[in-house]
CSV table of C-alpha atoms in Angstrom, one decimal:
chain,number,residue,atom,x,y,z
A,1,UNK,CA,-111.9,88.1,-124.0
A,2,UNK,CA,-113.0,86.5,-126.8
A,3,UNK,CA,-116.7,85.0,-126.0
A,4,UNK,CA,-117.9,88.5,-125.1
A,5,UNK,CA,-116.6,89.4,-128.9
A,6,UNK,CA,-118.5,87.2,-130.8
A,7,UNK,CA,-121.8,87.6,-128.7
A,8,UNK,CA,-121.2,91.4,-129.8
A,9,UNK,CA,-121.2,90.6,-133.5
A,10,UNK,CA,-124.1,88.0,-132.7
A,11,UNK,CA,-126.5,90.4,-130.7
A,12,UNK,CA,-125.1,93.3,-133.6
A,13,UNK,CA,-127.0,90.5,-136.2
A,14,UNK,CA,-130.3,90.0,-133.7
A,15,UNK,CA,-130.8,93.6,-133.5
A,16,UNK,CA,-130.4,94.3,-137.3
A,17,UNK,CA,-132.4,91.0,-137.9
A,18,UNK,CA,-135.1,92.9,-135.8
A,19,UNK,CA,-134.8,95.8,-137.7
A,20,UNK,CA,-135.5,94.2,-140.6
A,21,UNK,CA,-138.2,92.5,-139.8
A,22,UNK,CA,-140.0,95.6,-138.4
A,23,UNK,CA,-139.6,97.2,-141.7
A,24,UNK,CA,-140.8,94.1,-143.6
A,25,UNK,CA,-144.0,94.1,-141.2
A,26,UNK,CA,-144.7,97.8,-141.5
A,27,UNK,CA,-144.7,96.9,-145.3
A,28,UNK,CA,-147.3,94.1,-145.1
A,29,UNK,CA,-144.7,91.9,-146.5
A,30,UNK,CA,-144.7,87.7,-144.8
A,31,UNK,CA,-140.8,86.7,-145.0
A,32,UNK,CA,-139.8,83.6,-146.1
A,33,UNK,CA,-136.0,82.5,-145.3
A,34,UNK,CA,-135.5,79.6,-147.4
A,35,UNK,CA,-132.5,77.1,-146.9
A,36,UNK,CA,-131.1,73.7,-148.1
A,37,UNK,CA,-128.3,71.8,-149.6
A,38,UNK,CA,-126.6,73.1,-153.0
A,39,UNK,CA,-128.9,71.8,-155.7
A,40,UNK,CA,-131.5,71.0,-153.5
A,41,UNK,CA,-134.1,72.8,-155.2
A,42,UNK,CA,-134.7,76.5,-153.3
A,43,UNK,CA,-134.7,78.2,-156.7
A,44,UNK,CA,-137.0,75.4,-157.8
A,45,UNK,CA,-139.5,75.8,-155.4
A,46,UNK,CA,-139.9,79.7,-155.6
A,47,UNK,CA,-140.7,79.3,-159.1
A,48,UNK,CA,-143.1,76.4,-158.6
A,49,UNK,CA,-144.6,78.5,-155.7
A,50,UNK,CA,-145.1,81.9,-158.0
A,51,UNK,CA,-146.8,79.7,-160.6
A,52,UNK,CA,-149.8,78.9,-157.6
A,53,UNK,CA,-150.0,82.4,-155.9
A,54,UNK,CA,-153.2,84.4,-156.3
A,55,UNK,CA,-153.2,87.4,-157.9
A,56,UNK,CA,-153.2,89.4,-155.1
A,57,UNK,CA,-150.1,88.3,-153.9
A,58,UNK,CA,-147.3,89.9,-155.1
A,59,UNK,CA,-143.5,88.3,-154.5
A,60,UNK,CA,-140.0,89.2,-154.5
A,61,UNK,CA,-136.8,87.6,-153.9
A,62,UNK,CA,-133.4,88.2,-152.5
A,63,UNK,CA,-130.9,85.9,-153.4
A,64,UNK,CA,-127.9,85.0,-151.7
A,65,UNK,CA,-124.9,83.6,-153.5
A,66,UNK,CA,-121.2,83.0,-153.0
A,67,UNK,CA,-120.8,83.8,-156.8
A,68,UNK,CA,-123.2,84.6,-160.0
A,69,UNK,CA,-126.6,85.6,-160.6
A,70,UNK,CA,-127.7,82.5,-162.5
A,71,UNK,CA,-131.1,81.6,-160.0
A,72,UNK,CA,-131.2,85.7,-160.1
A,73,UNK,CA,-131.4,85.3,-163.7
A,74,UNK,CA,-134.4,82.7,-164.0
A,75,UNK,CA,-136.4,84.8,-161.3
A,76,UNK,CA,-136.5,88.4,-163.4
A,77,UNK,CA,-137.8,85.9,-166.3
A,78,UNK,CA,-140.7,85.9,-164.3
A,79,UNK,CA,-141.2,89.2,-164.0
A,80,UNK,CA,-140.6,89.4,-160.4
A,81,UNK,CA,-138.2,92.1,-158.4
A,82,UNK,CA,-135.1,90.8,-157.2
A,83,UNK,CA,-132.0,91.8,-155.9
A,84,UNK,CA,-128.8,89.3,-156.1
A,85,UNK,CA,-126.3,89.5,-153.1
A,86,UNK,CA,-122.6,87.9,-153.7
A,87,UNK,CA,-121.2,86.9,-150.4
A,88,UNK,CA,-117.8,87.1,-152.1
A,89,UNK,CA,-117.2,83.5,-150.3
A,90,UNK,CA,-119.2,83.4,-147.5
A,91,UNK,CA,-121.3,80.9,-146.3
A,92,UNK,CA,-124.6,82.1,-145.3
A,93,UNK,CA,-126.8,85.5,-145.3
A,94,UNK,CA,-126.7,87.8,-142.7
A,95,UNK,CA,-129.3,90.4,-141.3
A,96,UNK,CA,-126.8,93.1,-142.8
A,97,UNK,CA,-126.6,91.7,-146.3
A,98,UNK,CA,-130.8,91.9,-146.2
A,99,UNK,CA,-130.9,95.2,-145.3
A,100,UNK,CA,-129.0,96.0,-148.5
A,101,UNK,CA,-131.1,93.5,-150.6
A,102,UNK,CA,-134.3,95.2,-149.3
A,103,UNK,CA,-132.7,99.1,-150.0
A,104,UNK,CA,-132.5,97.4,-153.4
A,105,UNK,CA,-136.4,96.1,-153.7
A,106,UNK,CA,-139.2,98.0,-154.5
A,107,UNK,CA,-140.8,96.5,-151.1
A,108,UNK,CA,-144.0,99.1,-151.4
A,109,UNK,CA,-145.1,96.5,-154.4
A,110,UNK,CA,-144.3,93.3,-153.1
A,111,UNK,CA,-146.3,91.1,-150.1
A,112,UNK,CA,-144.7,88.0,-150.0
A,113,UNK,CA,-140.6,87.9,-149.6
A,114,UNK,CA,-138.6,84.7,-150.3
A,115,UNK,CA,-135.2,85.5,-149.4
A,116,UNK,CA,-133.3,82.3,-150.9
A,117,UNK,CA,-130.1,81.8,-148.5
A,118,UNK,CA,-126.5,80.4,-150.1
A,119,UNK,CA,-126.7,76.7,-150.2
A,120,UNK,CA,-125.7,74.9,-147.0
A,121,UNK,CA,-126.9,72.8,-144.4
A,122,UNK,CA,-125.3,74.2,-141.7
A,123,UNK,CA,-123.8,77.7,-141.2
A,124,UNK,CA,-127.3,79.4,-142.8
A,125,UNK,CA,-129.5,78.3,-139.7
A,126,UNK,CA,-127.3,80.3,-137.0
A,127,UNK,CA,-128.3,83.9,-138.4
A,128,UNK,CA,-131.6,85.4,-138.0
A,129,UNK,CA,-132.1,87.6,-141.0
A,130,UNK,CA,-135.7,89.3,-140.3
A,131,UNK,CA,-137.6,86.4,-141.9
A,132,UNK,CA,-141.0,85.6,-140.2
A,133,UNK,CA,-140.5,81.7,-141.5
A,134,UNK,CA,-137.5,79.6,-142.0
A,135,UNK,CA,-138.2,77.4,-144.3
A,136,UNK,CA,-135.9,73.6,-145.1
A,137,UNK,CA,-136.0,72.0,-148.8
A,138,UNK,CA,-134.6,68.9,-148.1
A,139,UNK,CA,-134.5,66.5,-151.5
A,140,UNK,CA,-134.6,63.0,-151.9
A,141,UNK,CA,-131.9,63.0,-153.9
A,142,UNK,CA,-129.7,64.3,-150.6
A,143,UNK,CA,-130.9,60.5,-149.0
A,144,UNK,CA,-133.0,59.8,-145.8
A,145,UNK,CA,-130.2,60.1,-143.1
A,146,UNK,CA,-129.5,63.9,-143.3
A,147,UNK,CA,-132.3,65.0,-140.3
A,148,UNK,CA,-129.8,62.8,-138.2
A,149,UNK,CA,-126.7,64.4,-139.6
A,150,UNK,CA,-127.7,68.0,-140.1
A,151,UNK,CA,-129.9,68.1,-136.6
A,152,UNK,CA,-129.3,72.0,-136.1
A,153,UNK,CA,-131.5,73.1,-139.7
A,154,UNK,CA,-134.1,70.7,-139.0
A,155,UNK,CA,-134.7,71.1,-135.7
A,156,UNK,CA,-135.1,75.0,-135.7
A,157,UNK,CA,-137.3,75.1,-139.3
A,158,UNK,CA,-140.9,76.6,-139.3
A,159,UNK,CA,-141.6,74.2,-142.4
A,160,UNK,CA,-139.7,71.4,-144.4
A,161,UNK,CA,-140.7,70.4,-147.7
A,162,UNK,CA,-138.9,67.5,-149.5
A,163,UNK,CA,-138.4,67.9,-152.8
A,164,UNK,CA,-137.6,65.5,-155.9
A,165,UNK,CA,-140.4,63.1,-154.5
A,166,UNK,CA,-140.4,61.5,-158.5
A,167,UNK,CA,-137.4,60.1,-157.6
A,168,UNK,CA,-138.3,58.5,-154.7
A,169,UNK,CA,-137.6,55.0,-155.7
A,170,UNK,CA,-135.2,55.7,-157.8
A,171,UNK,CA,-133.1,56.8,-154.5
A,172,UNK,CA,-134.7,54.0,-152.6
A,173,UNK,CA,-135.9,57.1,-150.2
A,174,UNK,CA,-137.1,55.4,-146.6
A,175,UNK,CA,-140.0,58.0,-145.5
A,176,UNK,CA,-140.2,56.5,-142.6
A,177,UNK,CA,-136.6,57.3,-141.5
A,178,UNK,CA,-136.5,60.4,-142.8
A,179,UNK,CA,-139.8,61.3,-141.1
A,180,UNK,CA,-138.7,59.8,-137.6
A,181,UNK,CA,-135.4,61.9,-137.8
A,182,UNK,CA,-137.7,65.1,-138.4
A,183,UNK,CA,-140.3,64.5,-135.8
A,184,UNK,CA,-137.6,63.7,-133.1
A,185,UNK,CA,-135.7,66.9,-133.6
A,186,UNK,CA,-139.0,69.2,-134.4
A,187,UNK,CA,-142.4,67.8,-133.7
A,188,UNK,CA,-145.6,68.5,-135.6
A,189,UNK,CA,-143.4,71.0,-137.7
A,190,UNK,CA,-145.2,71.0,-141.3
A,191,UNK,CA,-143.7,68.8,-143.7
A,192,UNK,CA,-144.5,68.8,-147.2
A,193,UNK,CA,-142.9,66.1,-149.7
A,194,UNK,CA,-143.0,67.5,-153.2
A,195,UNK,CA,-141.6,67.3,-156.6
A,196,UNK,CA,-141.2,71.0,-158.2
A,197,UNK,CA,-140.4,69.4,-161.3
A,198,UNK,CA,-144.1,67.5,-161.6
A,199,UNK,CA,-145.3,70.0,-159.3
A,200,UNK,CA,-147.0,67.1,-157.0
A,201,UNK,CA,-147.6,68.0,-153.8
A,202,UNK,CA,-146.6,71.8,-154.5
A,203,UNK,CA,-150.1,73.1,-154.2
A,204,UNK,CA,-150.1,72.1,-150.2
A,205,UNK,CA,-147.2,73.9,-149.8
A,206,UNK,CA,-148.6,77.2,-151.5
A,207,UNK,CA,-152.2,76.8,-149.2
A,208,UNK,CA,-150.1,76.4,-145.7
A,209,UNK,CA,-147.8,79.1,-146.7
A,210,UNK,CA,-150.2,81.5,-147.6
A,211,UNK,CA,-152.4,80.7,-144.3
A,212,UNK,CA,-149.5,81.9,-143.0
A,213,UNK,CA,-149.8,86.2,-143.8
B,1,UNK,CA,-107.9,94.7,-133.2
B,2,UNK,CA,-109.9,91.4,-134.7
B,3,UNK,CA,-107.9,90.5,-138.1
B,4,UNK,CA,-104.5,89.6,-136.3
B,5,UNK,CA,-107.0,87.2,-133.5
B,6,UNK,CA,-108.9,85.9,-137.2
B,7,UNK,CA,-104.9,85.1,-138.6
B,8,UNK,CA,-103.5,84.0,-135.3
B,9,UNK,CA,-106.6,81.4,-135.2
B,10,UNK,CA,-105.7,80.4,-138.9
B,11,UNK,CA,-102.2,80.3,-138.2
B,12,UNK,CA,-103.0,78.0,-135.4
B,13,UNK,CA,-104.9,75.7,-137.4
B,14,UNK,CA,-102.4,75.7,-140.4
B,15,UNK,CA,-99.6,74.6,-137.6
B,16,UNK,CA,-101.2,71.7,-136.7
B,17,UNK,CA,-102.3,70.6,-140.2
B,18,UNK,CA,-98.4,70.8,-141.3
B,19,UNK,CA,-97.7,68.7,-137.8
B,20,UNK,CA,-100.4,66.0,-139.0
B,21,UNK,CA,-99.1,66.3,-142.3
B,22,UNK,CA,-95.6,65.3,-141.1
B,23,UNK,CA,-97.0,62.3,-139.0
B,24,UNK,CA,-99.0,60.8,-142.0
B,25,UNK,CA,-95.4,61.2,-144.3
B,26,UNK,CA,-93.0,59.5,-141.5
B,27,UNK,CA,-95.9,57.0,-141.6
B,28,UNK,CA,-95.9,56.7,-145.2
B,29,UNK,CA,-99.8,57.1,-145.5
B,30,UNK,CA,-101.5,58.9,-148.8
B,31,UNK,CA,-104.5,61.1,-146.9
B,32,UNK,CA,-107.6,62.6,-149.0
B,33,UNK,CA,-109.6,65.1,-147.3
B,34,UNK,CA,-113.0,64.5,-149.0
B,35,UNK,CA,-115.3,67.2,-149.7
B,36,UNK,CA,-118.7,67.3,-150.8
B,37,UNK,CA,-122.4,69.0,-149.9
B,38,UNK,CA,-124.5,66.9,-148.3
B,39,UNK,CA,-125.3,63.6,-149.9
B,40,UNK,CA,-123.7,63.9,-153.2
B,41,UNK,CA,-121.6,60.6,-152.4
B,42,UNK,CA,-118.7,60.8,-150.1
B,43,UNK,CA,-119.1,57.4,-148.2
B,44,UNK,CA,-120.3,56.3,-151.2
B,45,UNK,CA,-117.3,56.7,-152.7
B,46,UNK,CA,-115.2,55.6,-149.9
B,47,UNK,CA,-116.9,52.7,-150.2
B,48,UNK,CA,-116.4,51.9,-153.9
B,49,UNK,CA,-112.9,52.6,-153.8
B,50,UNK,CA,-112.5,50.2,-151.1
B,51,UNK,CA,-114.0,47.8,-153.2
B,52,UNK,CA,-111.1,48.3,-156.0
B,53,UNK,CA,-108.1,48.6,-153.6
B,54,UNK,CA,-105.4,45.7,-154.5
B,55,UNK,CA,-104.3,44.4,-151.2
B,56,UNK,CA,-101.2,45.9,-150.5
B,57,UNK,CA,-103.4,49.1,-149.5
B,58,UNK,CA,-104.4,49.2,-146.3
B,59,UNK,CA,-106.8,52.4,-145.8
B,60,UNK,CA,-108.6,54.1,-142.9
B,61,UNK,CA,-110.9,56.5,-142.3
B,62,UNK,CA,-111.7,59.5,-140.1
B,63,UNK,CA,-115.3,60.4,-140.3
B,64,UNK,CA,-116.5,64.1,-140.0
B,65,UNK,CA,-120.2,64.7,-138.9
B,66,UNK,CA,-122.1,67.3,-137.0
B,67,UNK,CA,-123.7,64.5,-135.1
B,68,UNK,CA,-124.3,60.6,-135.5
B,69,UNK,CA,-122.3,57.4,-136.3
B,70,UNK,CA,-124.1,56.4,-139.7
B,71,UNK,CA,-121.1,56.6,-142.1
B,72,UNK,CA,-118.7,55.7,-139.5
B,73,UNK,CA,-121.0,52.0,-139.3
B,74,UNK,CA,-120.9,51.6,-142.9
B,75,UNK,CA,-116.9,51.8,-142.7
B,76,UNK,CA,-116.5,49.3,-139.7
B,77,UNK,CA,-118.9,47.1,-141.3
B,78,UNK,CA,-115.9,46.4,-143.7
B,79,UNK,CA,-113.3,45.9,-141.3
B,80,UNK,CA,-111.7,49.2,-141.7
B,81,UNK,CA,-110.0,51.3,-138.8
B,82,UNK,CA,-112.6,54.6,-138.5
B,83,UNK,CA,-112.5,57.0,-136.1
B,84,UNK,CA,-115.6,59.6,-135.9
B,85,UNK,CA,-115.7,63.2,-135.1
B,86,UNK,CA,-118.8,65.1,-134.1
B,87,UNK,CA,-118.4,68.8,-134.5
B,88,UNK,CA,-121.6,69.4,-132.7
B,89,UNK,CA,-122.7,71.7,-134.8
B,90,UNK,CA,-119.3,73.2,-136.5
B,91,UNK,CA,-119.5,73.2,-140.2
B,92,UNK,CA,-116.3,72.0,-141.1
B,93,UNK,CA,-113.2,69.8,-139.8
B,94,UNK,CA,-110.1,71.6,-138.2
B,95,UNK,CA,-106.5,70.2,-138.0
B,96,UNK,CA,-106.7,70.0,-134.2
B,97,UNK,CA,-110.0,67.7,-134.6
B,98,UNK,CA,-107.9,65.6,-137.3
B,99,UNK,CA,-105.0,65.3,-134.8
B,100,UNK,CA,-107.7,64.1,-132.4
B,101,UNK,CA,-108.9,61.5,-134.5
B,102,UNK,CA,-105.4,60.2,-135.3
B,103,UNK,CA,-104.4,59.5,-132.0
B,104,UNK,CA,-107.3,56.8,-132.3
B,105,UNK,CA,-106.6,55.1,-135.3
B,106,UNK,CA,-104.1,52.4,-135.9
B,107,UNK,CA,-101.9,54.4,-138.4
B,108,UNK,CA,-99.2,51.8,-138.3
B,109,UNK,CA,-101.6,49.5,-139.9
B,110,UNK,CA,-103.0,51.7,-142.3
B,111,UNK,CA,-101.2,53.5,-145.6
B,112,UNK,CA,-104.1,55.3,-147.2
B,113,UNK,CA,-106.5,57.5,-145.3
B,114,UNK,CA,-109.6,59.3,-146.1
B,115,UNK,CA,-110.8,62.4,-144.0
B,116,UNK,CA,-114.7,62.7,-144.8
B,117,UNK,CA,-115.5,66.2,-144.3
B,118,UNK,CA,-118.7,67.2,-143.2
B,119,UNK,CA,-121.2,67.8,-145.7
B,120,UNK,CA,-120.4,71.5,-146.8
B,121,UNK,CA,-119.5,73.2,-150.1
B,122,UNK,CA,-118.4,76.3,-149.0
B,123,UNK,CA,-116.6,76.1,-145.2
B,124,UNK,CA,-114.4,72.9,-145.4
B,125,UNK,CA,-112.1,74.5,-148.5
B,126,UNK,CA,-111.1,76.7,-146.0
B,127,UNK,CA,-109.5,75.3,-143.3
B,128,UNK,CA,-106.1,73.0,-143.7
B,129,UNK,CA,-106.3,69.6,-142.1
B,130,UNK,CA,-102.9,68.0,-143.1
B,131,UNK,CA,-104.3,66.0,-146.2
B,132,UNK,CA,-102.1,65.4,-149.4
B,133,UNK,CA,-104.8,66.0,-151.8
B,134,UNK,CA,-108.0,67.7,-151.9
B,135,UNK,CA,-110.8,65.9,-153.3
B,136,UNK,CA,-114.4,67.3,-153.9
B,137,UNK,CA,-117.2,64.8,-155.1
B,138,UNK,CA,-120.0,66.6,-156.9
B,139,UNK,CA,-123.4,64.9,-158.3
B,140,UNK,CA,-125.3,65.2,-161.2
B,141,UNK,CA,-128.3,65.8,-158.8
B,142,UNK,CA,-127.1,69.4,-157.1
B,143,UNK,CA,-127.6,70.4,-161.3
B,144,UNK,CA,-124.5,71.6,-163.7
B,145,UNK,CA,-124.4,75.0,-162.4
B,146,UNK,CA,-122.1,74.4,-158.8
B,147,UNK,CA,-118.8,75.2,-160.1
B,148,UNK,CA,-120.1,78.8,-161.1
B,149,UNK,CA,-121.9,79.0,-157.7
B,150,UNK,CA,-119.6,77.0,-155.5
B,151,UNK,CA,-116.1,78.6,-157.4
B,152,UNK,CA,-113.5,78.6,-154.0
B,153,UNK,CA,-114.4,74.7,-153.8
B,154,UNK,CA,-113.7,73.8,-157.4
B,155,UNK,CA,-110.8,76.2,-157.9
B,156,UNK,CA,-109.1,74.9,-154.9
B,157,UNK,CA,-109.8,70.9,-155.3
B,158,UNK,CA,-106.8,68.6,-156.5
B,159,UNK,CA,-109.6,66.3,-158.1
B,160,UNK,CA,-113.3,66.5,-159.1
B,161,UNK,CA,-115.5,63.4,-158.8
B,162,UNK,CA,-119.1,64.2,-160.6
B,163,UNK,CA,-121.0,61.2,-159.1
B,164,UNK,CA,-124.5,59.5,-160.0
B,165,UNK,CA,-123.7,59.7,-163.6
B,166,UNK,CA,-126.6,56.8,-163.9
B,167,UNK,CA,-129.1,59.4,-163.6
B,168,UNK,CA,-127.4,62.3,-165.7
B,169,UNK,CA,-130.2,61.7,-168.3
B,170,UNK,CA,-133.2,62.0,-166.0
B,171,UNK,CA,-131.7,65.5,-164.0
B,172,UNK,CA,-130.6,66.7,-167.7
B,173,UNK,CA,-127.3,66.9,-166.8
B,174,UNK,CA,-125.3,70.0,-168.7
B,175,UNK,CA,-121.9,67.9,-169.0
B,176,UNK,CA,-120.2,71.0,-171.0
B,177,UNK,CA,-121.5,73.8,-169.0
B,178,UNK,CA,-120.0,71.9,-165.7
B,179,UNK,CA,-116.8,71.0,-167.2
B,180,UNK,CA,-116.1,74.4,-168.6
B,181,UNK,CA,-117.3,76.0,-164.9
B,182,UNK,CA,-114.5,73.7,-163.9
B,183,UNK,CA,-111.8,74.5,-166.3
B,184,UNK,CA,-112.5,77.5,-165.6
B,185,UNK,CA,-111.8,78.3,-162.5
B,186,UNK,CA,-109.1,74.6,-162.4
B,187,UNK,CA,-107.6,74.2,-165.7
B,188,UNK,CA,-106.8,70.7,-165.7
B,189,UNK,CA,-107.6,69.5,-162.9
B,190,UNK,CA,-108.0,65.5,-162.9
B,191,UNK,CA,-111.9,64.7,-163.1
B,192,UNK,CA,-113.5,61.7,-163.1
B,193,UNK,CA,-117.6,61.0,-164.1
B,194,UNK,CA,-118.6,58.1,-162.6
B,195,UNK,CA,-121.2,56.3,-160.5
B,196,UNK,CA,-120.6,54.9,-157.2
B,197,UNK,CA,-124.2,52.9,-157.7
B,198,UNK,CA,-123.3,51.1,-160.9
B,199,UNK,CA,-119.6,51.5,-160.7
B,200,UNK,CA,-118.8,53.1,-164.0
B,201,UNK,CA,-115.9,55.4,-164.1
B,202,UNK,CA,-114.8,54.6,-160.2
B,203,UNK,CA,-111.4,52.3,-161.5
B,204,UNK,CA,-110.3,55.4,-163.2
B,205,UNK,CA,-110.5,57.7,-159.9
B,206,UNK,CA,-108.9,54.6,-158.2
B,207,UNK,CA,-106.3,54.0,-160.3
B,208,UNK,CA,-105.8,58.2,-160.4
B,209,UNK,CA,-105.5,58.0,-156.9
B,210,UNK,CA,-103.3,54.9,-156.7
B,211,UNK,CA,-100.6,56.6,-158.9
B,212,UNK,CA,-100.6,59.8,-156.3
B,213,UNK,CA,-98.5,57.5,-153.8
């Protein structure tokens, strides 16, 4: 009795996930679902992405956290419409909690949507929010081995970037490694090694993504 | 109809954490379940406390992973009894997978044990697994603000390690605005700066830990 249960609540996700993402289209808006690690650098990398858009692009952001509105916070500095979702607790965005966050955007004004899940490796790549991208920051800081720990986010991502690059030695980072463990679980996904910080290699990003719309 | 399923499960779990509890006591082991997000320094710090362990302790280790033996390797290479659990996939260790792992270690031989969770702020506070003390390890990478967006961890944790202290300059490291996230949420709570790279601070967590028997 229980299986067909949770494939209800599943398929109940999918189809609001695909309701979602017809609305986003019909907007003209490309969807970015961005996950990582705590501290990895998600917030990081909108901000560094904002700063390389073209005027005629035009971002928002939902933001998913357990608790606060502190990356909320740094993204209305910029200007930019967002809409903060606590999960009280829980552990990842679903298509539910997005289809509050975008009755809460201004969606006519925006084209480009970064919807920044709750920090975690794991649960966040099992629910399809609506996105048309999902997107891994991975950082240096995390260490080389986590494509072979953490196969399920890697393996499913449109696009990984790999952030804190400046620290590279400083972490003794092994590319090589890291790069094998991606390529085995994904092949020929886009990889982009960056430092938001310096804003090396941020610029590549920005260009693939936008090729993207 | 799905709450009492949702407590029965729970229930369940809790059961078997008080019967692995019971076995560790009768075989008068000290267990840490150790809890971190991905990469912040839990084998790390495994590893350094092994390093400052008089010999009268005799410690194992059950490993938690979604997939692969790396950490498990680094443990054996020292001669200590490890047992590794894949969750393929699950984001958190249970108290039946703990039990599991048990059965294949040597607990006669052993009187400290350390239970690495899988990497996961948010799903591993949940879930009982027969431990005497809850441990999280944070790093100065993931960035000061993780108690405020990470609070059921921290509020719950019967210690806080903040590890890679060595580079709280370089990721400019708000020590106040972490410790009062911590207090907080955990007033008091036992916490212990160090860095499992150069070693500062570890003998203070060790000898913590030491006077928990």
């Amino acid at each position: 009795m229980k299986i067909p249960v949770v494939k209800r609540i599943l398929s109940a996700n999918d189809d609001i996930a695909a309701e979602n993402h017809a609305a986003l289209k019909a907007a003209g808006i490309l969807t970015i679902n961005l996950m990582a690690s705590p501290g990895a650098g998600k917030t990081s990398t909108i901000l560094a992405t904002f700063d390389r858009l073209p005027e005629d692009v035009k971002p928002g952001v939902i933001e998913g956290d357990l608790a606060s509105s502190i990356d909320a916070e740094k993204i209305a500095e910029r200007g930019v419409p967002v809409t903060q979702i606590n999960t009280g607790g829980g552990c990842h965005l679903d298509a539910p909690m997005v289809r509050s966050g975008l009755s809460h955007l201004p969606i006519e004004e925006i084209n480009l949507l970064f919807i920044e899940n709750v920090g975690n490796l794991v649960c966040t790549a099992d629910f399809a929010l609506g996105a048309d991208l999902g997107v891994v920051v991975a950082s240096v800081s995390e260490g080389h081995d986590k494509p072979y720990k953490y196969p399920g986010m890697f393996a499913k991502a449109d696009a990984v970037l790999l952030n804190k690059m400046d620290l590279a030695e400083v972490f003794e980072f092994d590319m090589d490694y890291f790069r094998k463990g991606i390529e085995m679980l994904n092949p020929g996904v886009p990889f982009f090694p960056c430092s938001c910080k310096s804003g090396a290699g941020v610029q590549e990003w920005v260009d693939w993504l936008l090729a993207q719309r």
